[in-house]
Short mmCIF file of C-alpha atoms in Angstrom, two decimals:
data_model
loop_
_atom_site.label_atom_id
_atom_site.label_comp_id
_atom_site.label_asym_id
_atom_site.label_seq_id
_atom_site.Cartn_x
_atom_site.Cartn_y
_atom_site.Cartn_z
CA UNK A 171 0.00 0.00 0.00
CA UNK A 172 2.90 2.33 0.86
CA UNK A 173 4.52 1.60 -2.51
CA UNK A 174 1.32 2.60 -4.31
CA UNK A 175 1.04 5.85 -2.36
CA UNK A 176 4.50 7.01 -3.36
CA UNK A 177 3.41 7.16 -7.02
CA UNK A 178 0.43 9.41 -6.32
CA UNK A 179 2.41 12.71 -6.53
CA UNK A 180 3.92 11.53 -9.82
CA UNK A 181 0.47 10.72 -11.25
CA UNK A 182 -0.91 14.09 -10.13
CA UNK A 183 2.08 15.88 -11.70
CA UNK A 184 1.56 14.10 -15.02
CA UNK A 185 -2.16 14.95 -14.96
CA UNK A 186 -1.43 18.65 -14.30
CA UNK A 187 1.16 18.75 -17.09
CA UNK A 188 -1.29 17.12 -19.49
CA UNK A 189 -3.96 19.60 -18.50
CA UNK A 190 -1.64 22.54 -19.13
CA UNK A 191 -0.69 21.11 -22.53
CA UNK A 192 -4.29 20.48 -23.59
CA UNK A 193 -5.44 23.82 -22.20
CA UNK A 194 -2.78 25.57 -24.25
CA UNK A 195 -4.31 24.09 -27.39
CA UNK A 196 -7.80 25.43 -26.56
CA UNK A 197 -8.82 29.05 -27.14
CA UNK A 198 -11.54 29.92 -24.64
CA UNK A 199 -11.90 33.39 -26.12
CA UNK A 200 -13.34 31.82 -29.26
CA UNK A 201 -17.03 32.16 -29.92
CA UNK A 202 -19.23 29.09 -30.14
CA UNK A 203 -18.68 28.66 -33.88
CA UNK A 204 -14.91 28.23 -33.30
CA UNK A 205 -15.54 25.50 -30.78
CA UNK A 206 -17.69 23.23 -32.92
CA UNK A 207 -16.87 24.12 -36.53
CA UNK A 208 -14.29 21.93 -38.26
CA UNK A 209 -10.93 23.57 -38.85
CA UNK A 210 -10.95 22.92 -42.61
CA UNK A 211 -13.94 25.23 -43.10
CA UNK A 212 -12.42 28.02 -41.04
CA UNK A 213 -8.98 27.61 -42.56
CA UNK A 214 -10.34 28.04 -46.08
CA UNK A 215 -11.89 31.43 -45.27
CA UNK A 216 -8.92 32.54 -43.16
CA UNK A 217 -6.45 31.60 -45.87
CA UNK A 218 -8.38 33.44 -48.57
CA UNK A 219 -8.55 36.62 -46.45
CA UNK A 220 -4.81 36.33 -45.72
CA UNK A 221 -4.03 35.97 -49.44
CA UNK A 222 -6.03 39.10 -50.18
CA UNK A 223 -4.48 40.97 -47.25
CA UNK A 224 -0.84 40.19 -48.16
CA UNK A 225 -0.74 39.30 -51.86
CA UNK A 226 -3.53 41.16 -53.66
CA UNK A 227 -2.28 43.82 -56.10
CA UNK A 228 -4.28 46.73 -54.54
CA UNK A 229 -4.82 47.81 -50.96
CA UNK A 230 -8.12 46.34 -49.76
CA UNK A 231 -10.08 46.86 -46.55
CA UNK A 232 -10.39 43.24 -45.49
CA UNK A 233 -12.87 44.19 -42.75
CA UNK A 234 -15.37 45.08 -45.45
CA UNK A 235 -14.65 41.77 -47.20
CA UNK A 236 -15.43 39.90 -43.98
CA UNK A 237 -18.69 41.84 -43.63
CA UNK A 238 -19.66 40.95 -47.20
CA UNK A 239 -18.77 37.31 -46.56
CA UNK A 240 -20.88 37.14 -43.41
CA UNK A 241 -23.83 38.78 -45.15
CA UNK A 242 -23.44 36.43 -48.11
CA UNK A 243 -23.58 33.38 -45.83
CA UNK A 244 -26.63 34.65 -43.95
CA UNK A 245 -28.45 35.61 -47.16
CA UNK A 246 -28.43 31.95 -48.10
CA UNK A 247 -30.07 30.84 -44.85
CA UNK A 248 -33.39 32.63 -44.34
CA UNK A 249 -34.75 36.20 -44.64
CA UNK A 250 -34.42 36.94 -40.91
CA UNK A 251 -30.90 35.79 -40.04
CA UNK A 252 -29.00 39.08 -40.13
CA UNK A 253 -25.57 40.56 -39.46
CA UNK A 254 -25.30 43.65 -37.24
CA UNK A 255 -22.10 45.67 -37.80
CA UNK A 256 -20.30 47.10 -34.80
CA UNK A 257 -21.33 50.66 -35.62
CA UNK A 258 -25.04 49.72 -35.58
CA UNK A 259 -25.11 47.35 -32.61
CA UNK A 260 -25.19 49.98 -29.85
CA UNK A 261 -28.12 51.83 -31.40
CA UNK A 262 -30.10 48.63 -31.98
CA UNK A 263 -29.34 47.38 -28.46
CA UNK A 264 -30.51 50.69 -26.95
CA UNK A 265 -33.73 50.53 -28.93
CA UNK A 266 -34.51 47.03 -27.72
CA UNK A 267 -33.37 47.75 -24.16
CA UNK A 268 -35.88 50.58 -23.95
CA UNK A 269 -33.62 53.39 -22.80
CA UNK A 270 -30.31 55.18 -23.35
CA UNK A 271 -28.13 57.61 -21.43
CA UNK A 272 -28.51 61.21 -22.54
CA UNK A 273 -29.90 64.67 -21.80
CA UNK A 274 -33.47 63.99 -22.96
CA UNK A 275 -34.30 66.17 -25.95
CA UNK A 276 -35.93 65.61 -29.31
CA UNK A 277 -34.02 67.85 -31.70
CA UNK A 278 -34.26 69.05 -35.30
CA UNK A 279 -31.22 70.31 -37.28
CA UNK A 280 -32.89 73.53 -38.43
CA UNK A 281 -30.92 75.70 -40.85
CA UNK A 282 -27.46 75.88 -39.24
CA UNK A 283 -28.37 75.13 -35.61
CA UNK A 284 -29.83 72.47 -33.34
CA UNK A 285 -33.44 73.26 -32.47
CA UNK A 286 -35.18 71.57 -29.55
CA UNK A 287 -38.49 70.18 -30.79
CA UNK A 288 -39.48 69.01 -27.33
CA UNK A 289 -37.59 67.99 -24.19
CA UNK A 290 -38.45 64.57 -22.78
CA UNK A 291 -41.22 64.85 -20.22
CA UNK A 292 -39.73 64.92 -16.70
CA UNK A 293 -36.29 64.37 -18.25
CA UNK A 294 -33.08 66.13 -17.19
CA UNK A 295 -33.30 68.85 -19.86
CA UNK A 296 -36.90 69.74 -19.05
CA UNK A 297 -36.11 69.87 -15.32
CA UNK A 298 -33.12 72.10 -16.00
CA UNK A 299 -35.30 74.56 -17.93
CA UNK A 300 -34.68 73.68 -21.60
CA UNK A 301 -37.77 74.59 -23.67
CA UNK A 302 -39.21 73.75 -27.08
CA UNK A 303 -37.75 76.09 -29.69
CA UNK A 304 -34.42 76.58 -27.90
CA UNK A 305 -31.28 76.46 -30.07
CA UNK A 306 -28.38 74.56 -28.53
CA UNK A 307 -25.20 76.34 -29.64
CA UNK A 308 -22.47 74.81 -27.46
CA UNK A 309 -21.93 71.62 -25.47
CA UNK A 310 -19.02 71.92 -23.03
CA UNK A 311 -17.66 74.69 -25.25
CA UNK A 312 -17.81 72.62 -28.47
CA UNK A 313 -19.88 74.21 -31.23
CA UNK A 314 -23.15 72.62 -32.31
CA UNK A 315 -23.91 74.98 -35.15
CA UNK A 316 -22.63 75.47 -38.67
CA UNK A 317 -22.64 73.53 -41.93
CA UNK A 318 -20.39 70.69 -40.78
CA UNK A 319 -22.54 69.51 -37.88
CA UNK A 320 -23.99 66.03 -38.42
CA UNK A 321 -26.57 64.09 -36.40
CA UNK A 322 -23.89 61.61 -35.32
CA UNK A 323 -21.69 64.43 -34.01
CA UNK A 324 -24.60 66.00 -32.13
CA UNK A 325 -25.50 62.71 -30.48
CA UNK A 326 -21.85 62.05 -29.63
CA UNK A 327 -21.56 65.39 -27.80
CA UNK A 328 -24.89 65.15 -25.99
CA UNK A 329 -24.66 61.51 -24.92
CA UNK A 330 -22.21 60.29 -22.30
CA UNK A 331 -21.84 58.14 -19.23
CA UNK A 332 -24.64 58.07 -16.67
CA UNK A 333 -24.54 60.88 -14.08
CA UNK A 334 -21.90 62.81 -16.03
CA UNK A 335 -22.67 66.48 -16.64
CA UNK A 336 -22.70 68.60 -19.76
CA UNK A 337 -22.82 72.39 -19.97
CA UNK A 338 -25.15 73.65 -22.71
CA UNK A 339 -25.22 77.17 -24.10
CA UNK A 340 -28.63 78.03 -25.53
CA UNK A 341 -30.17 80.78 -27.63
CA UNK A 342 -33.83 81.49 -26.84
CA UNK A 343 -36.04 83.90 -28.75
CA UNK A 344 -36.91 86.97 -26.73
CA UNK A 345 -33.86 86.68 -24.46
CA UNK A 346 -31.15 89.35 -24.74
CA UNK A 347 -28.32 87.01 -23.72
CA UNK A 348 -27.40 83.37 -24.24
CA UNK A 349 -28.55 80.99 -21.50
CA UNK A 350 -26.38 78.40 -19.77
CA UNK A 351 -27.61 75.08 -18.37
CA UNK A 352 -25.73 72.29 -16.60
CA UNK A 353 -27.48 68.98 -17.20
CA UNK A 354 -26.78 65.60 -15.62
CA UNK A 355 -27.11 62.75 -18.08
CA UNK A 356 -29.64 60.10 -17.10
CA UNK A 357 -31.42 57.04 -18.46
CA UNK A 358 -33.85 58.33 -21.08
CA UNK A 359 -36.74 55.96 -21.88
CA UNK A 360 -37.48 54.94 -25.46
CA UNK A 361 -41.19 54.38 -25.14
CA UNK A 362 -42.81 51.36 -26.75
CA UNK A 363 -46.35 52.23 -25.61
CA UNK A 364 -47.29 55.10 -27.92
CA UNK A 365 -50.72 55.76 -26.48
CA UNK A 366 -53.18 54.70 -23.79
CA UNK A 367 -56.58 56.36 -23.38
CA UNK A 368 -60.31 55.62 -23.25
CA UNK A 369 -62.22 55.23 -26.52
CA UNK A 370 -65.58 54.94 -24.74
CA UNK A 371 -66.68 54.75 -21.12
CA UNK A 372 -65.77 51.06 -20.98
CA UNK A 373 -63.36 50.55 -23.91
CA UNK A 374 -59.68 51.36 -23.38
CA UNK A 375 -57.02 51.64 -26.07
CA UNK A 376 -53.30 50.80 -25.92
CA UNK A 377 -50.86 51.01 -28.82
CA UNK A 378 -47.50 49.18 -28.66
CA UNK A 379 -44.90 49.96 -31.33
CA UNK A 380 -42.45 47.11 -30.56
CA UNK A 381 -41.63 44.54 -27.87
CA UNK A 382 -38.56 45.84 -26.02
CA UNK A 383 -37.31 44.94 -22.54
CA UNK A 384 -39.42 47.73 -21.01
CA UNK A 385 -42.61 47.03 -22.98
CA UNK A 386 -44.36 44.75 -20.50
CA UNK A 387 -43.83 47.20 -17.65
CA UNK A 388 -45.12 50.09 -19.82
CA UNK A 389 -48.11 48.02 -20.93
CA UNK A 390 -48.94 46.97 -17.37
CA UNK A 391 -48.84 50.56 -16.11
CA UNK A 392 -51.05 51.71 -18.99
CA UNK A 393 -53.54 48.87 -18.44
CA UNK A 394 -53.84 49.62 -14.73
CA UNK A 395 -54.46 53.32 -15.44
CA UNK A 396 -57.22 52.43 -17.92
CA UNK A 397 -58.79 49.98 -15.49
CA UNK A 398 -58.85 52.75 -12.89
CA UNK A 399 -60.77 54.83 -15.45
CA UNK A 400 -63.35 52.06 -15.87
CA UNK A 401 -61.98 49.96 -18.74
CA UNK A 402 -63.67 46.58 -18.92
CA UNK A 403 -62.81 46.15 -22.60
CA UNK A 404 -59.52 46.76 -24.38
CA UNK A 405 -58.40 47.47 -27.94
CA UNK A 406 -54.72 46.47 -28.20
CA UNK A 407 -53.23 48.08 -31.31
CA UNK A 408 -50.39 46.00 -32.80
CA UNK A 409 -50.57 47.49 -36.29
CA UNK A 410 -47.14 48.10 -37.84
CA UNK A 411 -45.51 46.45 -34.80
CA UNK A 412 -42.52 44.45 -36.18
CA UNK A 413 -42.09 42.34 -33.04
CA UNK A 414 -39.13 42.07 -30.68
CA UNK A 415 -38.57 39.93 -27.62
CA UNK A 416 -40.73 36.81 -27.65
CA UNK A 417 -40.75 36.62 -23.84
CA UNK A 418 -42.29 40.10 -23.55
CA UNK A 419 -45.11 39.12 -25.93
CA UNK A 420 -45.73 36.01 -23.84
CA UNK A 421 -46.04 38.13 -20.68
CA UNK A 422 -48.58 40.42 -22.32
CA UNK A 423 -50.61 37.50 -23.72
CA UNK A 424 -50.61 36.04 -20.19
CA UNK A 425 -52.62 39.07 -19.01
CA UNK A 426 -55.59 37.92 -21.13
CA UNK A 427 -55.46 34.11 -20.92
CA UNK A 428 -56.68 31.88 -18.11
CA UNK A 429 -54.25 29.78 -16.07
CA UNK A 430 -52.41 26.96 -17.89
CA UNK A 431 -53.60 27.97 -21.38
CA UNK A 432 -50.86 27.35 -23.96
CA UNK A 433 -49.52 30.65 -25.32
CA UNK A 434 -46.89 29.47 -27.82
CA UNK A 435 -44.31 26.77 -28.36
CA UNK A 436 -41.01 26.74 -30.24
CA UNK A 437 -39.24 23.86 -31.94
CA UNK A 438 -35.59 23.68 -33.06
CA UNK A 439 -34.04 21.50 -35.76
CA UNK A 440 -33.52 18.64 -33.33
CA UNK A 441 -37.22 18.62 -32.49
CA UNK A 442 -36.73 20.04 -29.00
CA UNK A 443 -39.78 21.98 -27.88
CA UNK A 444 -40.25 24.76 -25.36
CA UNK A 445 -43.83 25.49 -24.32
CA UNK A 446 -45.08 28.62 -22.58
CA UNK A 447 -48.32 28.55 -20.59
CA UNK A 448 -50.40 31.29 -19.00
CA UNK A 449 -49.89 31.79 -15.29
CA UNK A 450 -52.10 33.03 -12.46
CA UNK A 451 -51.01 36.66 -12.76
CA UNK A 452 -53.32 37.77 -15.60
CA UNK A 453 -55.21 40.97 -14.71
CA UNK A 454 -57.52 41.13 -17.73
CA UNK A 455 -58.71 37.54 -18.03
CA UNK A 456 -62.34 38.56 -17.53
CA UNK A 457 -62.09 41.57 -19.85
CA UNK A 458 -63.22 41.84 -23.46
CA UNK A 459 -60.18 42.05 -25.75
CA UNK A 460 -59.78 43.21 -29.36
CA UNK A 461 -56.43 42.89 -31.16
CA UNK A 462 -55.71 45.18 -34.12
CA UNK A 463 -53.30 43.80 -36.74
CA UNK A 464 -52.32 44.62 -40.30
CA UNK A 465 -49.87 43.46 -42.97
CA UNK A 466 -46.94 44.93 -40.98
CA UNK A 467 -47.75 43.22 -37.67
CA UNK A 468 -45.01 40.62 -37.32
CA UNK A 469 -43.37 38.05 -35.09
CA UNK A 470 -44.12 38.79 -31.41
CA UNK A 471 -47.28 40.67 -32.49
CA UNK A 472 -48.43 37.52 -34.24
CA UNK A 473 -47.66 35.45 -31.14
CA UNK A 474 -50.20 37.48 -29.15
CA UNK A 475 -52.82 37.44 -31.92
CA UNK A 476 -52.32 33.71 -32.51
CA UNK A 477 -52.40 32.84 -28.81
CA UNK A 478 -55.72 34.60 -28.28
CA UNK A 479 -57.29 33.39 -31.52
CA UNK A 480 -56.33 29.75 -30.90
CA UNK A 481 -57.68 29.91 -27.36
CA UNK A 482 -60.99 31.40 -28.56
CA UNK A 483 -60.26 34.57 -26.64
CA UNK A 484 -61.26 38.00 -27.92
CA UNK A 485 -61.56 39.18 -31.51
CA UNK A 486 -58.74 39.75 -34.00
CA UNK A 487 -59.56 42.75 -36.22
CA UNK A 488 -57.78 44.06 -39.31
CA UNK A 489 -55.89 42.43 -42.16
CA UNK A 490 -53.67 39.35 -42.50
CA UNK A 491 -50.46 39.82 -40.54
CA UNK A 492 -46.92 39.69 -41.93
CA UNK A 493 -46.18 36.00 -41.45
CA UNK A 494 -42.92 35.70 -39.46
CA UNK A 495 -42.71 32.54 -37.41
CA UNK A 496 -38.92 32.28 -37.03
CA UNK A 497 -37.11 32.91 -33.75
CA UNK A 498 -33.69 34.60 -33.73
CA UNK A 499 -30.98 34.63 -31.08
CA UNK A 500 -28.34 37.36 -31.00
CA UNK A 501 -24.77 36.05 -30.87
CA UNK A 502 -21.63 38.17 -30.48
CA UNK A 503 -18.90 37.74 -33.09
CA UNK A 504 -16.06 38.95 -30.88
CA UNK A 505 -15.25 42.24 -32.60
CA UNK A 506 -18.22 44.32 -31.43
CA UNK A 507 -20.50 43.04 -34.18
CA UNK A 508 -23.17 40.38 -33.82
CA UNK A 509 -25.38 38.03 -35.77
CA UNK A 510 -29.04 37.34 -35.20
CA UNK A 511 -29.39 33.72 -36.20
CA UNK A 512 -32.64 31.85 -36.66
CA UNK A 513 -32.57 29.03 -34.10
CA UNK A 514 -36.16 27.75 -34.03
CA UNK A 515 -39.70 28.17 -35.31
CA UNK A 516 -42.65 29.14 -33.17
CA UNK A 517 -46.13 27.64 -33.34
CA UNK A 518 -49.49 28.88 -32.13
CA UNK A 519 -51.42 26.76 -29.57
CA UNK A 520 -53.28 24.75 -32.24
CA UNK A 521 -49.91 23.81 -33.75
CA UNK A 522 -49.87 26.08 -36.79
CA UNK A 523 -46.80 27.83 -38.11
CA UNK A 524 -47.68 31.24 -39.49
CA UNK A 525 -44.31 31.66 -41.26
CA UNK A 526 -44.93 32.60 -44.88
CA UNK A 527 -42.99 30.66 -47.53
CA UNK A 528 -39.50 31.78 -48.50
CA UNK A 529 -36.71 30.67 -50.80
CA UNK A 530 -33.17 30.78 -49.43
CA UNK A 531 -31.20 33.54 -51.10
CA UNK A 532 -34.30 35.31 -52.44
CA UNK A 533 -35.06 37.87 -49.76
CA UNK A 534 -36.24 40.52 -52.22
CA UNK A 535 -39.47 38.79 -53.24
CA UNK A 536 -40.03 37.75 -49.61
CA UNK A 537 -39.84 41.30 -48.29
CA UNK A 538 -41.87 42.64 -51.22
CA UNK A 539 -44.81 40.43 -50.32
CA UNK A 540 -46.79 43.61 -49.50
CA UNK A 541 -46.88 44.56 -53.18
CA UNK A 542 -48.13 41.08 -54.07
CA UNK A 543 -50.98 41.51 -51.59
CA UNK A 544 -51.71 44.93 -53.02
CA UNK A 545 -51.71 43.55 -56.57
CA UNK A 546 -54.01 40.60 -55.76
CA UNK A 547 -56.48 42.85 -53.97
CA UNK A 548 -56.04 41.21 -50.58
CA UNK A 549 -55.71 44.53 -48.75
CA UNK A 550 -59.15 45.60 -49.96
CA UNK A 551 -61.10 42.32 -50.07
CA UNK A 552 -60.91 39.44 -47.59
CA UNK A 553 -62.06 37.00 -50.29
CA UNK A 554 -58.71 37.58 -52.03
CA UNK A 555 -56.76 36.09 -49.12
CA UNK A 556 -55.17 32.84 -50.29
CA UNK A 557 -55.43 29.95 -47.83
CA UNK A 558 -54.02 26.43 -47.96
CA UNK A 559 -56.58 23.79 -46.98
CA UNK A 560 -53.75 21.44 -46.03
CA UNK A 561 -52.83 23.92 -43.26
CA UNK A 562 -56.28 24.06 -41.70
CA UNK A 563 -56.54 23.91 -37.91
CA UNK A 564 -59.46 24.01 -35.48
CA UNK A 565 -59.65 25.85 -32.15
CA UNK A 566 -61.19 24.21 -29.05
CA UNK A 567 -64.56 25.85 -29.83
CA UNK A 568 -64.52 24.75 -33.46
CA UNK A 569 -63.30 27.90 -35.22
CA UNK A 570 -61.25 27.15 -38.36
CA UNK A 571 -57.87 28.90 -38.57
CA UNK A 572 -55.06 28.59 -41.10
CA UNK A 573 -51.28 28.38 -40.98
CA UNK A 574 -48.75 29.10 -43.67
CA UNK A 575 -48.52 32.87 -43.83
CA UNK A 576 -49.74 35.22 -41.14
CA UNK A 577 -52.74 35.49 -38.83
CA UNK A 578 -56.04 35.94 -40.70
CA UNK A 579 -58.28 38.22 -38.63
CA UNK A 580 -61.74 37.28 -37.36
CA UNK A 581 -63.09 40.60 -38.64
CA UNK A 582 -61.56 41.99 -41.82
CA UNK A 583 -61.12 45.76 -42.28
CA UNK A 584 -59.83 46.96 -45.68
CA UNK A 585 -57.04 49.48 -46.03
CA UNK A 586 -58.21 53.11 -45.78
CA UNK A 587 -57.33 54.38 -49.25
CA UNK A 588 -57.95 58.00 -48.30
CA UNK A 589 -55.32 57.82 -45.56
CA UNK A 590 -52.95 55.10 -46.78
CA UNK A 591 -51.94 57.13 -49.82
CA UNK A 592 -48.54 56.79 -51.52
CA UNK A 593 -47.85 60.55 -51.54
CA UNK A 594 -48.97 61.05 -47.95
CA UNK A 595 -46.90 58.07 -46.78
CA UNK A 596 -43.84 59.44 -48.59
CA UNK A 597 -44.21 62.83 -46.88
CA UNK A 598 -44.59 61.15 -43.50
CA UNK A 599 -41.51 58.98 -44.01
CA UNK A 600 -39.44 62.02 -44.96
CA UNK A 601 -40.52 63.82 -41.78
CA UNK A 602 -42.03 66.78 -43.62
CA UNK A 603 -45.06 67.08 -41.34
CA UNK A 604 -42.81 67.36 -38.29
CA UNK A 605 -40.44 69.87 -39.88
CA UNK A 606 -43.27 72.05 -41.18
CA UNK A 607 -45.12 72.06 -37.87
CA UNK A 608 -41.95 72.99 -36.00
CA UNK A 609 -41.38 75.97 -38.25
CA UNK A 610 -45.03 77.03 -37.91
CA UNK A 611 -44.81 76.82 -34.12
CA UNK A 612 -41.51 78.65 -34.11
CA UNK A 613 -43.13 81.76 -35.55
CA UNK A 614 -45.10 82.35 -32.34
CA UNK A 615 -45.43 79.68 -29.64
CA UNK A 616 -47.38 82.01 -27.36
CA UNK A 617 -50.54 81.32 -29.40
CA UNK A 618 -50.87 77.94 -27.68
CA UNK A 619 -49.71 78.89 -24.18
CA UNK A 620 -53.15 78.70 -22.56
CA UNK A 621 -54.59 75.87 -24.67
CA UNK A 622 -55.16 72.64 -22.75
CA UNK A 623 -54.60 69.24 -24.34
CA UNK A 624 -58.27 68.35 -24.00
CA UNK A 625 -59.38 71.59 -25.64
CA UNK A 626 -56.85 71.21 -28.46
CA UNK A 627 -57.87 67.62 -29.26
CA UNK A 628 -61.59 68.34 -29.25
CA UNK A 629 -61.88 71.90 -30.55
CA UNK A 630 -58.80 73.04 -32.47
CA UNK A 631 -59.13 73.10 -36.28
CA UNK A 632 -56.40 73.46 -38.89
CA UNK A 633 -57.29 76.20 -41.38
CA UNK A 634 -57.18 75.97 -45.16
CA UNK A 635 -54.42 78.60 -45.12
CA UNK A 636 -52.16 76.25 -43.15
CA UNK A 637 -52.74 73.50 -45.73
CA UNK A 638 -51.78 75.92 -48.51
CA UNK A 639 -48.61 76.87 -46.63
CA UNK A 640 -47.76 73.19 -46.18
CA UNK A 641 -48.37 72.65 -49.89
CA UNK A 642 -46.00 75.51 -50.75
CA UNK A 643 -43.46 74.16 -48.26
CA UNK A 644 -43.48 70.71 -49.92
CA UNK A 645 -43.28 72.14 -53.43
CA UNK A 646 -40.25 74.20 -52.45
CA UNK A 647 -38.50 71.27 -50.76
CA UNK A 648 -39.30 68.70 -53.44
CA UNK A 649 -39.27 71.10 -56.40
CA UNK A 650 -42.59 69.77 -57.57
CA UNK A 651 -46.12 71.07 -58.10
CA UNK A 652 -48.23 68.93 -55.79
CA UNK A 653 -51.72 69.91 -54.63
CA UNK A 654 -53.70 68.57 -51.68
CA UNK A 655 -57.21 69.30 -52.89
CA UNK A 656 -58.22 65.63 -52.82
CA UNK A 657 -56.48 64.96 -49.49
CA UNK A 658 -57.11 68.19 -47.63
CA UNK A 659 -58.91 66.51 -44.69
CA UNK A 660 -56.14 63.93 -44.27
CA UNK A 661 -53.43 66.60 -44.39
CA UNK A 662 -55.32 68.68 -41.81
CA UNK A 663 -55.60 65.68 -39.51
CA UNK A 664 -51.88 64.90 -39.80
CA UNK A 665 -50.87 68.51 -39.23
CA UNK A 666 -53.13 68.75 -36.17
CA UNK A 667 -51.83 65.45 -34.79
CA UNK A 668 -48.22 66.54 -35.31
CA UNK A 669 -48.94 69.86 -33.61
CA UNK A 670 -50.39 67.93 -30.67
CA UNK A 671 -47.27 65.74 -30.45
CA UNK A 672 -44.95 68.76 -30.35
CA UNK A 673 -47.15 70.73 -27.96
CA UNK A 674 -48.21 67.86 -25.68
CA UNK A 675 -47.25 64.19 -26.22
CA UNK A 676 -47.52 61.07 -28.38
CA UNK A 677 -50.80 60.17 -26.73
CA UNK A 678 -52.42 63.32 -28.12
CA UNK A 679 -50.97 62.53 -31.56
CA UNK A 680 -52.52 59.05 -31.63
CA UNK A 681 -55.84 60.22 -30.21
CA UNK A 682 -56.27 62.76 -33.01
CA UNK A 683 -55.27 60.33 -35.76
CA UNK A 684 -57.59 57.67 -34.37
CA UNK A 685 -60.72 59.84 -34.48
CA UNK A 686 -61.25 58.89 -38.13
CA UNK A 687 -59.62 55.45 -37.98
CA UNK A 688 -61.94 52.95 -39.68
CA UNK A 689 -60.51 49.95 -37.84
CA UNK A 690 -61.13 51.53 -34.45
CA UNK A 691 -64.61 52.56 -35.55
CA UNK A 692 -65.27 48.89 -36.32
CA UNK A 693 -64.08 47.88 -32.85
CA UNK A 694 -66.23 50.52 -31.15
CA UNK A 695 -69.19 49.19 -33.13
CA UNK A 696 -68.43 45.59 -32.15
CA UNK A 697 -68.00 46.46 -28.49
CA UNK A 698 -71.19 48.51 -28.20
CA UNK A 699 -73.76 47.14 -30.64
CA UNK A 700 -72.43 43.56 -30.67
CA UNK A 701 -70.76 43.15 -27.25
CA UNK A 702 -71.03 39.36 -27.33
CA UNK A 703 -69.80 39.04 -30.91
CA UNK A 704 -68.15 35.71 -31.68
CA UNK A 705 -66.64 34.95 -35.07
#
């Protein structure tokens, strides 16, 4: 026994030496793809990049070649696996996190200076005394005016680490001298709940623009406020919502579904499933729920609509949704960039996949599906919606639903051609309504000093003269000869709504736009004249 024991230190020494040797051959800083991809595949790409780097006749930025290579690989997988360059990752992460560190202003590069459109409500700039219409000239002595000032440079000088301070020098109309403010940078929320207010005495309305980390908390606060106001019914607006975090959508769906109801399940390529069920915490399980969707409602939005529809809960109103049933996971690539890789598919409670068909490497036709729907008449007539009888499913109460390309609503509402106009949409995308309204307000803000939000929403009217000025403004900017005779009412509504946003908040903007919204009018009709409607 003693002879055996004397070899133990030798055995331990050999084991340690072997461990050091093996450990030296492993690179634990590698990402997961390095750990389980064969060396021959990696070596081929590495060798090619090295050849180009050292032997190619011209100087080449090999970083750009790598980016092109990564994008080329992902393009041949599916339409939703994407590469996020380093320079874009921080912005995208902030957007999905739901906040960023800054001074809290919405600004507009007007002429050669930075004009404050509106400080964030209760944000550091508003508390310090910054007002709408102020021009920020200096930040810690660095100029923020002149021809060479870009948005990126402005953001760089205004953003900073949390609790750090920045000294702003401001010009304000009517003041004889420049004003100085010291502002402490704080977390500034990026709101995902655009609006929450009462449509009728019992029907509340909430609009969610995406599913970020903060969305459930925002939704919950909005729902509780509406319930305090008497909401027993809810219209949840998910139109144009592109999705986001699946877990956040599951939490929101849980508010409407009874305990242990299946919300969604995912399945990876190995057949592994993860199922999510409703819990006991739902606060609106007894309430009447209406979900608004359209052709741009995607992913997490479709999870909520599908979960409720398949559990015979509420009414889905609108048009067929986008049709994205693929789940992505973000993975770091080690150099500050990342890839969002499709890792599984999700299925609604009845087992249907709502992912629309796609061909690997052909993302253009996939993303242009909207124009196909427009061409076939689907956006105007529910009878034009193509369904596949082989993808027919039945809910517990016998309602027939279909997989294979989006959620088909229980109540169809065609596109509003008077509002969803190509010219109007172009002007909105370019930000012309916001720019014009700012310049109109900037002429004399005192006009609105004593106007309450309630009075503005219910009584203020945009004059024909303002529409003419907007028309002249567009013609000067675009060097065209457009007229708004046929769309005067729509233009007035958009100008009024934009005024309300800059004077008050996003809630006022949505409330004004929604007054003539045909989909909401349908929901109000269903909830009042047909309160027990079942499709």
